[in-house]
Amino acid sequence: MKPSEMGLVLAKCAAFDSRTIGETDVVAWHEAVGHLEFDLAMEAVSRFYANSRQRMWPVDLVETVRLVRAEHERRQRMIPRAAQRLEPNTISDPRLRAAVRQIAQAASVSRQAAPDTDEVHQRALERARTDRAVQASPPSRRTRSGPPLDLQAVTVPPAWAREEIRALLSDAALHERGRPCGRVGCANRHCATGAAEM
């Protein structure tokens, strides 16, 4: 690693332990651990301070770089070699050859059956426009599905309620279903639109 890179490694250490760094520090550290790879040293600093409250010294950097390098090599060994492409003609077992041929045909059919991305994009735009139009339309114009509303069954409050509570419950039931209650001076939006239409 170059002295300038050594300075960056020490600056990263300083970010963790608030040490002061001078030119002599960079020269001394470079003399001790300048043989290390810069990328591994930077990763080792993060790894060291993630597991220790102590200040990092050159020996700590060397040991942690050794651990990081061993972990990288272990990962490289675990990565499987790129699978060789199977050609049906190179397989001796006839059943395996037929299976490979069938998988290859299925993959080519699925690639051909995939819709064009422009077509998918266009359908998504149309769906978004219709959804936006439904949301923007006033509630009275929206289509309601299901059987017609039985207002008598909906607006009859329980028998145990007092008269003023019964009236409030009845009005609330009508408002919930988008109907005006007919009470004079009601501030509900359904009553206001109903009065404007009359």
PDB file of C-alpha atoms in Angstrom:
ATOM      1  CA  MET A   1       0.000   0.000   0.000  1.00  0.00           C
ATOM      2  CA  LYS A   2       1.171   3.545  -0.728  1.00  0.00           C
ATOM      3  CA  PRO A   3       1.835   6.091   2.035  1.00  0.00           C
ATOM      4  CA  SER A   4      -1.210   8.089   0.927  1.00  0.00           C
ATOM      5  CA  GLU A   5      -3.354   4.955   1.317  1.00  0.00           C
ATOM      6  CA  MET A   6      -1.803   4.363   4.728  1.00  0.00           C
ATOM      7  CA  GLY A   7      -2.962   7.846   5.654  1.00  0.00           C
ATOM      8  CA  LEU A   8      -6.511   6.898   4.654  1.00  0.00           C
ATOM      9  CA  VAL A   9      -6.366   3.752   6.795  1.00  0.00           C
ATOM     10  CA  LEU A  10      -5.207   5.809   9.775  1.00  0.00           C
ATOM     11  CA  ALA A  11      -7.895   8.404   9.101  1.00  0.00           C
ATOM     12  CA  LYS A  12     -10.470   5.636   9.290  1.00  0.00           C
ATOM     13  CA  CYS A  13      -8.966   4.503  12.597  1.00  0.00           C
ATOM     14  CA  ALA A  14      -9.177   8.105  13.838  1.00  0.00           C
ATOM     15  CA  ALA A  15     -12.856   8.199  12.961  1.00  0.00           C
ATOM     16  CA  PHE A  16     -13.379   5.363  15.449  1.00  0.00           C
ATOM     17  CA  ASP A  17     -10.967   6.226  18.282  1.00  0.00           C
ATOM     18  CA  SER A  18     -10.389  10.005  17.828  1.00  0.00           C
ATOM     19  CA  ARG A  19      -6.610   9.689  17.539  1.00  0.00           C
ATOM     20  CA  THR A  20      -4.533  12.486  16.069  1.00  0.00           C
ATOM     21  CA  ILE A  21      -2.546  11.658  12.962  1.00  0.00           C
ATOM     22  CA  GLY A  22       0.620  13.331  11.815  1.00  0.00           C
ATOM     23  CA  GLU A  23       3.134  12.750   9.060  1.00  0.00           C
ATOM     24  CA  THR A  24       5.372  10.717  11.350  1.00  0.00           C
ATOM     25  CA  ASP A  25       2.442   8.425  12.246  1.00  0.00           C
ATOM     26  CA  VAL A  26       1.818   7.688   8.567  1.00  0.00           C
ATOM     27  CA  VAL A  27       5.538   6.999   7.951  1.00  0.00           C
ATOM     28  CA  ALA A  28       5.840   4.711  10.997  1.00  0.00           C
ATOM     29  CA  TRP A  29       2.677   2.735  10.206  1.00  0.00           C
ATOM     30  CA  HIS A  30       3.662   2.442   6.547  1.00  0.00           C
ATOM     31  CA  GLU A  31       7.036   1.055   7.565  1.00  0.00           C
ATOM     32  CA  ALA A  32       5.354  -1.546   9.816  1.00  0.00           C
ATOM     33  CA  VAL A  33       2.308  -2.576   7.766  1.00  0.00           C
ATOM     34  CA  GLY A  34       2.793  -1.053   4.321  1.00  0.00           C
ATOM     35  CA  HIS A  35       2.977  -4.533   2.793  1.00  0.00           C
ATOM     36  CA  LEU A  36      -0.776  -5.079   3.356  1.00  0.00           C
ATOM     37  CA  GLU A  37      -3.375  -4.593   0.618  1.00  0.00           C
ATOM     38  CA  PHE A  38      -5.275  -1.312   0.963  1.00  0.00           C
ATOM     39  CA  ASP A  39      -8.795  -2.778   0.470  1.00  0.00           C
ATOM     40  CA  LEU A  40      -8.204  -5.518   3.021  1.00  0.00           C
ATOM     41  CA  ALA A  41      -6.732  -3.020   5.495  1.00  0.00           C
ATOM     42  CA  MET A  42      -9.775  -0.735   5.200  1.00  0.00           C
ATOM     43  CA  GLU A  43     -12.119  -3.691   5.746  1.00  0.00           C
ATOM     44  CA  ALA A  44      -9.992  -4.882   8.668  1.00  0.00           C
ATOM     45  CA  VAL A  45     -10.306  -1.499  10.426  1.00  0.00           C
ATOM     46  CA  SER A  46     -14.105  -1.715  10.307  1.00  0.00           C
ATOM     47  CA  ARG A  47     -14.034  -5.333  11.460  1.00  0.00           C
ATOM     48  CA  PHE A  48     -11.653  -4.562  14.348  1.00  0.00           C
ATOM     49  CA  TYR A  49     -13.668  -1.648  15.735  1.00  0.00           C
ATOM     50  CA  ALA A  50     -16.922  -3.568  15.363  1.00  0.00           C
ATOM     51  CA  ASN A  51     -15.588  -6.122  17.859  1.00  0.00           C
ATOM     52  CA  SER A  52     -13.263  -4.138  20.152  1.00  0.00           C
ATOM     53  CA  ARG A  53     -13.244  -1.044  22.347  1.00  0.00           C
ATOM     54  CA  GLN A  54      -9.448  -0.905  22.277  1.00  0.00           C
ATOM     55  CA  ARG A  55      -7.291   1.286  20.075  1.00  0.00           C
ATOM     56  CA  MET A  56      -5.913  -0.402  16.959  1.00  0.00           C
ATOM     57  CA  TRP A  57      -2.164  -0.956  16.708  1.00  0.00           C
ATOM     58  CA  PRO A  58      -0.137  -2.234  13.731  1.00  0.00           C
ATOM     59  CA  VAL A  59      -0.164  -5.789  15.083  1.00  0.00           C
ATOM     60  CA  ASP A  60      -3.975  -5.651  15.351  1.00  0.00           C
ATOM     61  CA  LEU A  61      -4.184  -4.515  11.735  1.00  0.00           C
ATOM     62  CA  VAL A  62      -1.945  -7.387  10.564  1.00  0.00           C
ATOM     63  CA  GLU A  63      -3.974 -10.001  12.486  1.00  0.00           C
ATOM     64  CA  THR A  64      -7.331  -8.640  11.346  1.00  0.00           C
ATOM     65  CA  VAL A  65      -6.190  -8.452   7.702  1.00  0.00           C
ATOM     66  CA  ARG A  66      -5.109 -12.094   8.004  1.00  0.00           C
ATOM     67  CA  LEU A  67      -8.606 -13.037   9.244  1.00  0.00           C
ATOM     68  CA  VAL A  68     -10.327 -11.009   6.495  1.00  0.00           C
ATOM     69  CA  ARG A  69      -8.105 -12.563   3.810  1.00  0.00           C
ATOM     70  CA  ALA A  70      -8.822 -16.092   5.100  1.00  0.00           C
ATOM     71  CA  GLU A  71     -12.557 -15.358   5.048  1.00  0.00           C
ATOM     72  CA  HIS A  72     -12.332 -14.085   1.448  1.00  0.00           C
ATOM     73  CA  GLU A  73     -10.444 -17.214   0.384  1.00  0.00           C
ATOM     74  CA  ARG A  74     -12.997 -19.450   2.145  1.00  0.00           C
ATOM     75  CA  ARG A  75     -15.821 -17.688   0.295  1.00  0.00           C
ATOM     76  CA  GLN A  76     -14.012 -18.127  -3.021  1.00  0.00           C
ATOM     77  CA  ARG A  77     -13.659 -21.855  -2.414  1.00  0.00           C
ATOM     78  CA  MET A  78     -17.347 -22.146  -1.550  1.00  0.00           C
ATOM     79  CA  ILE A  79     -18.484 -20.508  -4.789  1.00  0.00           C
ATOM     80  CA  PRO A  80     -19.274 -23.408  -7.121  1.00  0.00           C
ATOM     81  CA  ARG A  81     -17.491 -23.525 -10.423  1.00  0.00           C
ATOM     82  CA  ALA A  82     -19.532 -22.258 -13.314  1.00  0.00           C
ATOM     83  CA  ALA A  83     -21.648 -25.124 -14.503  1.00  0.00           C
ATOM     84  CA  GLN A  84     -20.714 -26.319 -17.937  1.00  0.00           C
ATOM     85  CA  ARG A  85     -23.433 -25.916 -20.511  1.00  0.00           C
ATOM     86  CA  LEU A  86     -25.218 -29.162 -21.095  1.00  0.00           C
ATOM     87  CA  GLU A  87     -25.686 -30.045 -24.708  1.00  0.00           C
ATOM     88  CA  PRO A  88     -28.081 -32.949 -25.323  1.00  0.00           C
ATOM     89  CA  ASN A  89     -25.704 -34.495 -27.874  1.00  0.00           C
ATOM     90  CA  THR A  90     -22.863 -34.819 -25.325  1.00  0.00           C
ATOM     91  CA  ILE A  91     -24.921 -36.798 -22.768  1.00  0.00           C
ATOM     92  CA  SER A  92     -24.674 -40.568 -22.988  1.00  0.00           C
ATOM     93  CA  ASP A  93     -27.713 -41.489 -20.860  1.00  0.00           C
ATOM     94  CA  PRO A  94     -30.801 -41.321 -23.131  1.00  0.00           C
ATOM     95  CA  ARG A  95     -33.190 -40.420 -20.294  1.00  0.00           C
ATOM     96  CA  LEU A  96     -30.990 -37.555 -19.139  1.00  0.00           C
ATOM     97  CA  ARG A  97     -30.540 -36.409 -22.738  1.00  0.00           C
ATOM     98  CA  ALA A  98     -34.344 -36.308 -23.196  1.00  0.00           C
ATOM     99  CA  ALA A  99     -34.795 -34.384 -19.937  1.00  0.00           C
ATOM    100  CA  VAL A 100     -32.201 -31.772 -20.939  1.00  0.00           C
ATOM    101  CA  ARG A 101     -33.827 -31.389 -24.348  1.00  0.00           C
ATOM    102  CA  GLN A 102     -37.271 -30.966 -22.698  1.00  0.00           C
ATOM    103  CA  ILE A 103     -35.978 -28.310 -20.278  1.00  0.00           C
ATOM    104  CA  ALA A 104     -34.315 -26.409 -23.116  1.00  0.00           C
ATOM    105  CA  GLN A 105     -37.540 -26.418 -25.138  1.00  0.00           C
ATOM    106  CA  ALA A 106     -39.600 -25.267 -22.150  1.00  0.00           C
ATOM    107  CA  ALA A 107     -37.163 -22.405 -21.518  1.00  0.00           C
ATOM    108  CA  SER A 108     -37.351 -21.248 -25.130  1.00  0.00           C
ATOM    109  CA  VAL A 109     -41.182 -21.424 -25.100  1.00  0.00           C
ATOM    110  CA  SER A 110     -41.397 -19.364 -21.905  1.00  0.00           C
ATOM    111  CA  ARG A 111     -39.066 -16.757 -23.399  1.00  0.00           C
ATOM    112  CA  GLN A 112     -41.256 -16.504 -26.490  1.00  0.00           C
ATOM    113  CA  ALA A 113     -44.487 -16.354 -24.453  1.00  0.00           C
ATOM    114  CA  ALA A 114     -43.305 -13.444 -22.306  1.00  0.00           C
ATOM    115  CA  PRO A 115     -45.217 -10.270 -23.221  1.00  0.00           C
ATOM    116  CA  ASP A 116     -43.437  -7.276 -24.614  1.00  0.00           C
ATOM    117  CA  THR A 117     -42.420  -4.800 -21.907  1.00  0.00           C
ATOM    118  CA  ASP A 118     -44.045  -1.920 -23.807  1.00  0.00           C
ATOM    119  CA  GLU A 119     -47.332  -3.813 -23.829  1.00  0.00           C
ATOM    120  CA  VAL A 120     -47.107  -4.486 -20.075  1.00  0.00           C
ATOM    121  CA  HIS A 121     -46.274  -0.835 -19.442  1.00  0.00           C
ATOM    122  CA  GLN A 122     -49.234   0.300 -21.540  1.00  0.00           C
ATOM    123  CA  ARG A 123     -51.629  -2.009 -19.664  1.00  0.00           C
ATOM    124  CA  ALA A 124     -50.316  -0.738 -16.326  1.00  0.00           C
ATOM    125  CA  LEU A 125     -50.863   2.872 -17.407  1.00  0.00           C
ATOM    126  CA  GLU A 126     -54.434   2.137 -18.502  1.00  0.00           C
ATOM    127  CA  ARG A 127     -55.168   0.399 -15.193  1.00  0.00           C
ATOM    128  CA  ALA A 128     -53.732   3.336 -13.222  1.00  0.00           C
ATOM    129  CA  ARG A 129     -55.839   5.809 -15.223  1.00  0.00           C
ATOM    130  CA  THR A 130     -59.065   3.900 -14.586  1.00  0.00           C
ATOM    131  CA  ASP A 131     -58.252   3.553 -10.877  1.00  0.00           C
ATOM    132  CA  ARG A 132     -57.551   7.296 -10.667  1.00  0.00           C
ATOM    133  CA  ALA A 133     -60.816   8.097 -12.445  1.00  0.00           C
ATOM    134  CA  VAL A 134     -62.813   5.932 -10.025  1.00  0.00           C
ATOM    135  CA  GLN A 135     -61.140   7.564  -7.012  1.00  0.00           C
ATOM    136  CA  ALA A 136     -61.715  11.069  -8.384  1.00  0.00           C
ATOM    137  CA  SER A 137     -65.428  10.557  -9.063  1.00  0.00           C
ATOM    138  CA  PRO A 138     -67.831  11.800  -6.342  1.00  0.00           C
ATOM    139  CA  PRO A 139     -69.241   9.111  -4.042  1.00  0.00           C
ATOM    140  CA  SER A 140     -72.815   9.577  -5.264  1.00  0.00           C
ATOM    141  CA  ARG A 141     -71.818   8.634  -8.834  1.00  0.00           C
ATOM    142  CA  ARG A 142     -69.887   5.513  -7.895  1.00  0.00           C
ATOM    143  CA  THR A 143     -71.649   2.259  -8.636  1.00  0.00           C
ATOM    144  CA  ARG A 144     -72.623   0.257  -5.592  1.00  0.00           C
ATOM    145  CA  SER A 145     -72.683  -3.496  -5.743  1.00  0.00           C
ATOM    146  CA  GLY A 146     -74.981  -5.749  -3.763  1.00  0.00           C
ATOM    147  CA  PRO A 147     -78.672  -5.674  -2.872  1.00  0.00           C
ATOM    148  CA  PRO A 148     -80.534  -2.355  -2.497  1.00  0.00           C
ATOM    149  CA  LEU A 149     -80.243  -0.641   0.887  1.00  0.00           C
ATOM    150  CA  ASP A 150     -83.128  -1.197   3.347  1.00  0.00           C
ATOM    151  CA  LEU A 151     -83.157   2.204   5.060  1.00  0.00           C
ATOM    152  CA  GLN A 152     -85.661   1.176   7.724  1.00  0.00           C
ATOM    153  CA  ALA A 153     -83.476  -1.724   8.916  1.00  0.00           C
ATOM    154  CA  VAL A 154     -80.358   0.420   8.820  1.00  0.00           C
ATOM    155  CA  THR A 155     -81.636   3.519  10.579  1.00  0.00           C
ATOM    156  CA  VAL A 156     -83.676   1.985  13.409  1.00  0.00           C
ATOM    157  CA  PRO A 157     -81.598   2.501  16.562  1.00  0.00           C
ATOM    158  CA  PRO A 158     -81.734   0.112  19.521  1.00  0.00           C
ATOM    159  CA  ALA A 159     -84.801   0.302  21.758  1.00  0.00           C
ATOM    160  CA  TRP A 160     -82.763   0.945  24.893  1.00  0.00           C
ATOM    161  CA  ALA A 161     -81.355   4.264  23.592  1.00  0.00           C
ATOM    162  CA  ARG A 162     -82.809   7.629  24.680  1.00  0.00           C
ATOM    163  CA  GLU A 163     -84.632   9.701  22.074  1.00  0.00           C
ATOM    164  CA  GLU A 164     -81.713  12.088  21.300  1.00  0.00           C
ATOM    165  CA  ILE A 165     -79.264   9.148  21.098  1.00  0.00           C
ATOM    166  CA  ARG A 166     -81.674   7.314  18.788  1.00  0.00           C
ATOM    167  CA  ALA A 167     -81.793  10.370  16.498  1.00  0.00           C
ATOM    168  CA  LEU A 168     -77.995  10.699  16.434  1.00  0.00           C
ATOM    169  CA  LEU A 169     -77.528   6.981  15.709  1.00  0.00           C
ATOM    170  CA  SER A 170     -80.091   7.128  12.926  1.00  0.00           C
ATOM    171  CA  ASP A 171     -78.393  10.169  11.352  1.00  0.00           C
ATOM    172  CA  ALA A 172     -74.952   8.546  11.657  1.00  0.00           C
ATOM    173  CA  ALA A 173     -76.210   5.370   9.953  1.00  0.00           C
ATOM    174  CA  LEU A 174     -77.529   7.413   7.035  1.00  0.00           C
ATOM    175  CA  HIS A 175     -74.294   9.428   6.756  1.00  0.00           C
ATOM    176  CA  GLU A 176     -72.193   6.263   6.729  1.00  0.00           C
ATOM    177  CA  ARG A 177     -74.120   5.046   3.705  1.00  0.00           C
ATOM    178  CA  GLY A 178     -73.850   8.352   1.852  1.00  0.00           C
ATOM    179  CA  ARG A 179     -77.451   9.423   2.433  1.00  0.00           C
ATOM    180  CA  PRO A 180     -78.705  12.784   3.781  1.00  0.00           C
ATOM    181  CA  CYS A 181     -80.385  12.630   7.186  1.00  0.00           C
ATOM    182  CA  GLY A 182     -82.850  15.472   6.507  1.00  0.00           C
ATOM    183  CA  ARG A 183     -82.013  17.321   9.740  1.00  0.00           C
ATOM    184  CA  VAL A 184     -81.979  21.121   9.294  1.00  0.00           C
ATOM    185  CA  GLY A 185     -78.472  22.608   9.611  1.00  0.00           C
ATOM    186  CA  CYS A 186     -76.625  19.279   9.396  1.00  0.00           C
ATOM    187  CA  ALA A 187     -73.008  19.917   8.414  1.00  0.00           C
ATOM    188  CA  ASN A 188     -72.406  16.471   6.912  1.00  0.00           C
ATOM    189  CA  ARG A 189     -71.276  16.605   3.274  1.00  0.00           C
ATOM    190  CA  HIS A 190     -74.088  14.300   2.141  1.00  0.00           C
ATOM    191  CA  CYS A 191     -76.711  16.572   3.690  1.00  0.00           C
ATOM    192  CA  ALA A 192     -75.081  19.673   2.184  1.00  0.00           C
ATOM    193  CA  THR A 193     -75.099  18.182  -1.331  1.00  0.00           C
ATOM    194  CA  GLY A 194     -78.662  16.937  -0.849  1.00  0.00           C
ATOM    195  CA  ALA A 195     -79.833  20.435   0.200  1.00  0.00           C
ATOM    196  CA  ALA A 196     -78.060  21.990  -2.778  1.00  0.00           C
ATOM    197  CA  GLU A 197     -79.827  19.610  -5.179  1.00  0.00           C
ATOM    198  CA  MET A 198     -83.232  20.461  -3.694  1.00  0.00           C
TER     199      MET A 198
END
